[in-house]
Amino acid sequence: MKIYADNAATTALSPKVLEAMTPYLTEIYGNPSSLYQIGAVAKDAVESSRETVAKLIGAKNPNEIYFTSGGSEADNWAIKGVCKALKNKGKNHIITSKFEHHAVLHVCESMEKEGFEVTYLDVYEDGLVRPEDVKAAIRPETALVTIMYANNEIGTVQPIAEIGKICREAKVLFHTDAVQAVGNVPINVEEECIDLLSLTAHKFHGPKGCGALYVRKGVLIRNLIEGGAQERSRRAGTENVAGIVGLAKAMELAIGSMEDRAEKLTKMRDRLIDGLLSTIERSRLNGSREHRLPGNINMCFEGIEGESLLLKLDLAGVSASSGSACTSGSLDPSHVLLSLGLPHEIAHGSLRLSFSDDNTEEHIDYLLKVIPETVEYLRSFSPLWDKIKSE
Amino acid sequence: MAYSEKVMDHFANPRNVGEIPDASGVGEVGNSKCGDIMRMYIKVEGNVITDCKFKTFGCGAAIATSSMATELIKGKTIDEALKLTNKAVMEALDGLPPVKVHCSVLAEQAIKAALSDYYTRLGVDPTPIVGVIQECDHDHGCGCESCN
């Protein structure tokens, strides 16, 4: 059996999305900035995609949506753009959390080199930022609060509306990296007082290389990519027309089927979590189960190391991850798991499974068989497991 | 990062896994904080390592290098085993990704630790023969003594 269970890393392109994109990769190749027919048709496709994306996140105005090359660009732009715009207004402080994606954390670190001070909030054992901690960290010189909507490794969904309200009351800008959340949980930038929001198409069966940044009207932000007058002179570069069309189509499909899918995936997820916790001794679920993306499982199995577990599962036909795909070249345990307070030796033994609509109950049956077998096999020759058992 | 076919073969079908109950020497290197521990068991008869087994907690490369190291010293004399280098383990596996080179160092050190234990049991000071065993050679800020 072949099981793809790494949808938090990326998803398969939906055939319907490919179909929507194909004309813009073939006959409608015009540059949207050109005046002739095939340029104008491309331009129309970009603008109607913008309207769709705006509507789907509850934005008031399509002009608040800027297309980017993906989530990392959107995060970089949001943080660098706002900080640079507000620096000469006496703002030099950023609030974020310890378990953000590196596209946020590393940008915050680079802002530290430019004279900004950054507060990294704790996320506690349940993997949730406390709104009161945000409130307590806000200062008169705070330029931006950036807290992810849902964590990419452990899938915990943050109290975004509460944080948004606190920021709005304190008149501080609020950015959220919603790359993992869009299409999986309902989002409304107006109701949740979000000023900037990052998203990317490939996390919900859209194409890679296309994302968007929502920027509320009136938010001061400097450009990240300078050049031509595309995106109302805010983001240069000839539009990725097919990508943008694919982004909008994928988002429409994902959000349209969100409720049913959430119900199905939550049921599958919980059956797998309960099954693994009850059959594998010294295993744990990382992060809150209640405030969690429907398709995310992140567990630790003591006495084994994550990469060997993944390789063994791969040989058994299962594509999974030990954490973020973006850090797989690193030897260090996940910064997300360490932020939950897990010791290094336990954080090394993590497994992330992330499901989509393509996964089935048969997959769960197979995983309930193959994961305990693999853990038991690796433990059978683990000197660490011997030590744990003899304690 | 991709592993060679040989690494995958030794990971998927590790040779000499387990323990030797009446081992002549047992050595353990690495630590759980760094994410890899190797324990080597050797049986010495005369001057020859007649059997060698391992138990490893670690990544695919850690398991594959342990397996290959046991293969390389089994049936060899102690002198030959002492000359085993991490480079030889790597070459026998058709190479390792740069971030995994430390696994081959750990395998070399695990063999040396087992030999060191063998000499200690004989009442012989192992240091002049085997050298100093390093617990962890990699500098990735894991907080262990070697990294610090």
XYZ file of C-alpha atoms in Angstrom:
539
model
C 0.000 0.000 0.000
C 1.216 3.516 -0.842
C 0.174 6.251 1.567
C 1.019 9.911 1.199
C 0.716 11.354 4.699
C 2.776 14.522 4.406
C 0.205 17.051 3.272
C 1.597 19.678 5.641
C 4.773 19.624 3.522
C 2.886 19.879 0.275
C -0.208 18.466 -1.411
C -0.948 16.844 -4.741
C -2.170 19.257 -7.391
C -5.906 18.791 -7.836
C -6.886 17.733 -11.382
C -9.598 20.431 -11.352
C -6.980 23.030 -10.475
C -4.696 21.823 -13.244
C -7.607 22.066 -15.656
C -8.264 25.667 -14.597
C -4.581 26.535 -14.965
C -3.879 24.831 -18.290
C -5.202 27.564 -20.637
C -2.877 30.069 -18.928
C 0.102 27.801 -19.485
C -0.785 27.262 -23.140
C -2.841 29.554 -25.367
C -3.323 32.508 -22.970
C 0.345 33.300 -22.501
C 0.009 37.077 -22.731
C 1.581 39.414 -20.218
C -1.186 40.884 -18.032
C 0.468 44.287 -18.337
C 0.073 44.302 -22.141
C -2.806 46.038 -23.844
C -3.674 43.515 -26.573
C -6.259 40.777 -26.263
C -4.332 37.846 -24.783
C -2.751 40.199 -22.257
C -6.128 41.596 -21.275
C -7.599 38.119 -20.869
C -4.706 37.171 -18.596
C -5.207 40.385 -16.634
C -8.899 39.582 -16.170
C -7.984 36.118 -14.856
C -5.601 37.643 -12.312
C -8.164 40.183 -11.152
C -11.006 37.707 -10.819
C -8.660 35.396 -8.874
C -7.880 38.321 -6.584
C -11.602 38.827 -5.952
C -12.020 35.132 -5.152
C -9.119 35.067 -2.687
C -10.315 38.279 -1.001
C -13.824 36.935 -0.595
C -12.615 33.594 0.789
C -10.717 35.197 3.673
C -13.352 37.840 4.331
C -11.316 40.797 3.021
C -13.351 43.915 2.259
C -11.516 44.847 -0.899
C -9.766 42.693 -3.565
C -7.014 45.328 -3.647
C -5.941 44.125 -0.219
C -4.638 40.899 -1.827
C -1.111 40.859 -3.294
C 0.119 37.772 -5.092
C 3.577 36.499 -4.166
C 5.840 33.562 -4.969
C 4.592 31.725 -1.885
C 4.409 31.724 1.890
C 8.043 32.545 2.596
C 7.942 35.664 0.427
C 4.660 36.746 2.025
C 6.135 36.318 5.538
C 9.349 38.123 4.608
C 7.426 40.957 3.022
C 4.973 41.356 5.903
C 7.637 41.538 8.604
C 10.395 43.422 6.784
C 7.923 45.706 5.015
C 6.070 46.768 8.155
C 9.196 47.077 10.317
C 11.015 49.205 7.764
C 7.973 51.427 7.303
C 7.532 51.962 11.041
C 11.175 52.199 12.092
C 11.349 55.953 11.540
C 8.149 56.333 13.564
C 9.896 55.189 16.715
C 8.821 51.540 16.484
C 11.558 48.988 17.113
C 9.916 45.968 18.725
C 8.379 42.764 17.331
C 6.367 40.140 19.203
C 6.337 36.584 17.885
C 6.319 33.056 19.291
C 9.088 30.526 19.794
C 7.598 27.999 17.401
C 6.964 30.021 14.263
C 8.042 28.703 10.875
C 11.600 29.691 9.997
C 10.180 32.020 7.342
C 9.079 34.145 10.309
C 11.721 33.302 12.941
C 14.723 33.884 10.701
C 13.232 37.134 9.414
C 12.729 38.309 13.008
C 16.351 37.393 13.715
C 17.453 39.444 10.718
C 15.410 42.384 12.029
C 17.313 42.089 15.308
C 20.455 42.874 13.324
C 18.702 46.002 12.084
C 18.090 47.275 15.581
C 14.738 45.684 16.389
C 14.109 43.934 19.649
C 12.108 40.723 19.405
C 10.001 39.092 22.122
C 9.654 35.335 21.536
C 6.565 34.168 23.423
C 6.343 30.746 25.062
C 3.840 28.275 23.659
C 3.540 25.950 26.667
C 3.072 22.190 26.596
C -0.168 22.410 24.619
C 1.481 24.392 21.808
C -0.758 27.426 22.220
C 0.172 31.086 22.518
C -1.641 32.810 25.377
C -3.411 36.036 24.323
C -2.645 37.527 27.743
C 1.068 36.975 27.076
C 0.708 38.958 23.849
C -1.058 41.723 25.732
C 1.628 41.829 28.412
C 4.411 41.996 25.817
C 3.010 44.950 23.872
C 4.930 48.194 24.355
C 4.490 51.693 22.945
C 7.316 50.922 20.492
C 5.876 47.597 19.257
C 5.706 47.653 15.459
C 4.214 44.246 14.805
C 2.807 41.123 16.391
C 3.317 38.043 14.210
C 1.771 34.771 15.398
C 1.098 31.825 13.106
C -2.497 30.714 12.598
C -1.725 27.000 12.847
C 1.635 25.422 13.572
C 3.214 23.526 10.679
C 4.614 20.686 12.777
C 2.086 20.053 15.520
C -0.978 21.607 13.870
C -2.100 23.571 16.923
C -4.552 26.329 15.986
C -3.854 29.570 17.803
C -6.446 31.883 19.417
C -6.086 34.299 16.509
C -9.308 36.273 17.003
C -8.406 37.011 20.632
C -4.873 38.038 19.719
C -6.233 40.170 16.867
C -8.592 41.962 19.216
C -5.811 42.709 21.691
C -3.593 44.094 18.927
C -6.395 46.196 17.470
C -7.189 47.692 20.879
C -3.512 48.451 21.429
C -3.251 49.887 17.883
C -0.477 47.430 16.992
C -0.348 45.722 13.592
C -1.038 41.989 13.583
C 0.349 39.550 10.996
C -0.454 35.851 10.881
C 1.280 33.163 8.846
C -1.823 31.191 7.837
C -0.035 28.884 5.413
C -1.181 25.729 7.225
C -4.600 27.043 8.191
C -6.127 28.271 4.927
C -8.535 25.681 3.579
C -8.517 23.764 6.862
C -10.132 26.148 9.340
C -12.509 29.081 8.745
C -10.693 32.417 8.479
C -12.124 35.921 8.380
C -9.610 38.761 8.468
C -12.263 41.344 9.362
C -13.823 39.453 12.244
C -10.447 38.323 13.572
C -8.806 41.765 13.338
C -5.964 40.495 11.148
C -3.932 43.215 9.411
C -1.631 41.007 7.345
C -2.007 37.331 6.417
C 0.286 34.978 4.483
C -0.959 32.013 2.477
C 0.341 29.650 -0.187
C -1.422 27.545 -2.807
C 0.485 24.265 -2.587
C -0.768 23.481 0.909
C -4.329 23.040 -0.356
C -3.870 21.185 -3.654
C -2.816 24.240 -5.619
C 0.461 24.731 -7.483
C 3.823 25.419 -5.877
C 5.346 28.856 -6.352
C 2.274 30.969 -5.804
C 0.994 32.586 -2.627
C -0.517 35.799 -1.411
C -0.193 38.431 1.263
C -3.308 40.128 2.554
C -2.523 43.719 3.575
C -5.359 45.638 5.188
C -6.022 48.982 3.528
C -4.127 51.736 5.314
C -1.321 49.517 6.645
C 2.062 51.145 6.074
C 4.367 48.660 4.361
C 7.527 49.001 2.295
C 8.051 46.936 -0.832
C 10.156 43.799 -0.708
C 10.503 43.148 -4.454
C 11.220 46.367 -6.363
C 10.841 46.736 -10.105
C 7.839 47.074 -12.400
C 4.406 48.412 -11.573
C 2.670 45.056 -11.086
C 0.383 44.537 -8.077
C -0.326 48.275 -7.980
C 3.420 48.993 -7.710
C 3.694 47.029 -4.471
C 5.185 43.786 -5.763
C 7.185 43.804 -8.970
C 7.485 40.902 -11.384
C 5.350 39.581 -14.216
C 2.409 37.812 -12.644
C 2.454 34.017 -12.375
C -0.915 33.964 -14.124
C -1.446 30.196 -14.178
C -0.285 29.973 -10.574
C -2.632 32.737 -9.474
C -5.578 31.109 -11.282
C -4.621 27.794 -9.666
C -4.343 29.408 -6.235
C -7.841 30.881 -6.451
C -9.364 27.685 -7.833
C -7.690 25.483 -5.217
C -8.764 27.821 -2.427
C -12.333 27.835 -3.667
C -12.397 24.028 -3.737
C -10.682 23.642 -0.361
C -12.870 26.120 1.471
C -16.011 24.883 -0.272
C -15.444 21.352 1.048
C -13.852 22.369 4.341
C -16.608 21.396 6.758
C -17.154 17.872 5.460
C -13.441 17.248 5.144
C -12.735 18.528 8.657
C -15.293 16.121 10.062
C -13.868 13.170 8.139
C -10.215 13.968 8.867
C -10.811 14.666 12.564
C -12.441 11.264 12.922
C -9.573 9.528 11.104
C -6.985 11.502 13.045
C -8.484 10.688 16.423
C -8.819 6.995 15.615
C -5.136 6.877 14.694
C -4.017 8.896 17.730
C -6.021 6.726 20.132
C -4.840 3.538 18.444
C -1.164 4.493 18.548
C -1.288 5.806 22.115
C -2.906 2.596 23.310
C -0.655 0.155 21.428
C 2.724 1.881 21.757
C 3.994 2.329 25.292
C 5.831 5.558 26.082
C 4.297 7.420 23.182
C 2.770 10.888 23.330
C 0.794 13.303 21.224
C 2.558 16.634 20.876
C 0.348 19.683 21.341
C -3.317 20.140 22.098
C -5.678 17.645 20.506
C -8.658 19.949 20.836
C -7.123 23.018 19.172
C -5.589 21.168 16.269
C -5.820 21.007 12.487
C -8.161 18.186 11.443
C -5.481 16.271 9.524
C -2.433 16.674 11.775
C -0.799 14.089 14.015
C 2.543 14.675 15.685
C 3.761 12.070 18.116
C 6.933 11.083 19.911
C 7.989 7.517 20.580
C 10.646 7.222 23.246
C 13.785 5.232 22.559
C 13.851 5.653 18.778
C 15.078 8.327 16.418
C 12.752 10.029 13.965
C 14.718 9.695 10.744
C 15.132 5.938 11.024
C 11.410 5.669 11.696
C 10.649 7.695 8.564
C 13.014 5.708 6.367
C 11.550 2.452 7.610
C 8.011 3.726 7.028
C 9.046 4.863 3.546
C 10.194 1.312 2.817
C 6.733 0.209 3.943
C 5.100 2.642 1.492
C 4.330 5.495 3.886
C 5.494 9.046 3.149
C 5.620 10.943 6.433
C 7.850 13.479 8.123
C 9.594 13.892 11.440
C 8.715 17.556 11.543
C 9.123 20.328 9.058
C 10.363 19.415 5.579
C 12.256 22.697 5.620
C 14.572 21.544 8.416
C 15.229 17.957 7.334
C 18.887 18.746 6.576
C 19.453 19.665 10.192
C 20.653 17.378 12.973
C 19.005 19.329 15.734
C 15.657 18.260 17.080
C 12.706 20.385 16.046
C 12.593 23.869 17.585
C 8.829 23.422 17.742
C 9.035 20.326 19.937
C 11.729 21.892 22.109
C 9.466 24.943 22.556
C 6.839 22.633 24.086
C 9.394 21.761 26.744
C 10.221 18.284 25.424
C 13.741 17.069 26.265
C 16.135 16.619 23.309
C 16.161 12.816 23.490
C 12.371 12.618 23.211
C 12.122 15.360 20.582
C 14.475 13.286 18.375
C 11.834 10.554 18.104
C 9.037 12.493 16.452
C 6.685 11.589 13.636
C 4.330 13.941 11.800
C 1.490 12.598 9.709
C -0.701 15.067 7.844
C -3.744 13.948 5.924
C -5.853 15.280 3.081
C -9.093 14.264 1.427
C -7.134 11.653 -0.540
C -6.490 9.621 2.610
C -8.895 6.862 3.613
C -9.896 4.727 6.586
C -7.939 1.868 4.944
C -4.839 4.031 5.237
C -5.501 4.447 8.956
C -5.901 0.667 9.326
C -2.555 0.132 7.626
C -0.820 2.832 9.699
C -2.205 1.308 12.888
C -0.431 -1.890 11.898
C 2.803 -0.621 10.393
C 3.723 2.162 12.850
C 3.619 0.001 16.017
C 5.553 -2.753 14.185
C 8.218 -0.304 13.055
C 8.570 1.322 16.472
C 8.876 -2.103 18.073
C 11.500 -3.182 15.517
C 13.657 -0.072 16.023
C 13.324 -0.347 19.794
C 14.450 -3.987 19.620
C 18.018 -2.820 18.968
C 17.994 0.597 20.597
C 20.380 0.931 23.546
C 18.363 3.978 24.616
C 15.214 1.862 24.820
C 17.119 -0.676 26.971
C 17.963 2.156 29.354
C 14.409 3.500 29.438
C 13.060 0.017 30.146
C 15.511 -0.611 32.970
C 14.757 2.676 34.730
C 20.151 14.701 1.232
C 20.079 11.249 -0.257
C 21.627 8.013 0.926
C 23.516 5.643 -1.350
C 22.046 2.257 -2.182
C 24.587 0.610 0.113
C 23.555 2.808 3.039
C 19.908 1.980 2.392
C 20.759 -1.723 2.146
C 22.578 -1.695 5.506
C 19.773 0.370 7.025
C 16.994 -1.854 5.699
C 18.857 -5.126 6.416
C 21.351 -4.353 9.144
C 23.984 -7.051 9.676
C 24.999 -8.302 13.115
C 22.201 -6.730 15.099
C 21.869 -7.729 18.732
C 23.966 -8.569 21.755
C 26.718 -11.069 22.581
C 25.912 -12.428 26.067
C 29.479 -13.550 26.772
C 31.179 -10.658 24.994
C 34.872 -10.031 25.534
C 34.271 -6.296 25.331
C 31.351 -3.875 25.137
C 31.645 -0.226 24.156
C 29.098 2.539 23.954
C 29.457 6.004 22.439
C 27.178 8.936 21.659
C 24.368 10.237 23.782
C 20.630 10.522 23.592
C 20.695 14.306 23.551
C 22.620 14.304 20.259
C 20.243 11.706 18.863
C 22.593 8.758 18.464
C 23.956 6.033 20.711
C 25.966 3.044 19.440
C 26.773 0.022 21.543
C 29.224 -2.568 20.155
C 29.824 -6.085 21.448
C 32.943 -8.009 20.458
C 34.009 -11.579 21.044
C 37.773 -12.024 20.924
C 39.422 -15.422 20.565
C 43.197 -15.454 20.463
C 43.927 -12.246 18.662
C 40.914 -12.413 16.381
C 37.489 -10.757 16.640
C 35.352 -13.793 15.970
C 32.029 -12.071 16.482
C 30.715 -8.537 16.618
C 27.191 -7.259 17.210
C 25.637 -3.841 17.697
C 22.660 -1.997 19.067
C 22.060 1.541 17.848
C 19.672 4.373 18.585
C 19.940 6.868 15.776
C 19.251 7.908 12.228
C 19.504 5.780 9.087
C 23.187 6.570 8.693
C 23.899 5.670 12.322
C 22.340 2.245 11.823
C 24.047 1.693 8.457
C 27.503 2.732 9.703
C 27.126 0.476 12.768
C 26.198 -2.424 10.515
C 29.070 -1.778 8.100
C 31.610 -1.340 10.908
C 30.708 -4.745 12.368
C 31.131 -6.312 8.928
C 34.514 -4.689 8.479
C 36.031 -5.969 11.720
C 34.420 -9.389 12.025
C 37.070 -12.089 11.500
C 39.840 -9.501 11.653
C 42.692 -9.268 14.142
C 42.620 -6.670 16.896
C 45.406 -4.762 15.168
C 43.378 -4.613 11.983
C 40.285 -3.492 13.889
C 42.242 -0.737 15.596
C 43.178 0.611 12.182
C 39.552 0.907 11.088
C 38.846 4.534 10.244
C 35.593 6.367 9.746
C 36.757 6.998 6.190
C 36.919 3.274 5.514
C 33.382 2.850 6.854
C 32.180 5.684 4.634
C 33.924 4.350 1.561
C 32.483 0.902 2.115
C 29.042 2.521 2.150
C 29.727 4.495 -1.056
C 29.763 7.743 0.890
C 27.548 9.632 3.321
C 25.846 13.032 3.106
C 28.075 15.696 4.767
C 25.731 16.152 7.756
C 25.999 12.413 8.440
C 29.779 12.036 8.410
C 29.759 12.129 12.225
C 27.881 8.786 12.219
C 30.908 7.100 10.665
C 33.131 8.704 13.316
C 30.794 7.361 15.960
C 31.035 3.846 14.439
C 34.838 3.985 14.514
C 34.729 5.218 18.111
C 32.250 2.494 19.108
C 34.643 -0.220 17.880
C 37.482 1.436 19.768
C 35.311 1.683 22.898
C 34.595 -2.076 22.720
C 38.322 -2.816 22.304
C 39.093 -0.473 25.158
C 36.674 -2.403 27.370
C 38.307 -5.642 26.240
C 41.729 -4.440 27.400
C 40.326 -3.032 30.638
C 38.815 -6.428 31.432
C 42.236 -7.974 30.848
C 43.711 -5.522 33.341
C 45.596 -3.657 30.618
C 45.440 0.145 30.394
C 43.725 0.646 27.025
C 44.647 4.278 26.422
C 48.152 3.721 24.973
C 46.761 1.067 22.604
C 43.314 2.383 21.674
C 43.609 6.117 22.337
C 41.009 8.430 23.825
C 37.396 7.691 22.950
C 35.354 10.722 21.926
C 31.772 10.681 22.967
C 30.498 13.120 20.353
C 32.422 14.825 17.600
C 29.803 17.061 16.106
C 29.307 20.664 16.877
C 25.622 21.362 16.554
C 24.922 23.001 19.852
C 23.119 19.996 21.285
C 24.474 20.989 24.664
C 26.556 17.874 25.275
C 30.072 18.202 26.649
C 31.815 17.793 23.303
C 29.694 20.457 21.655
C 30.305 22.830 24.505
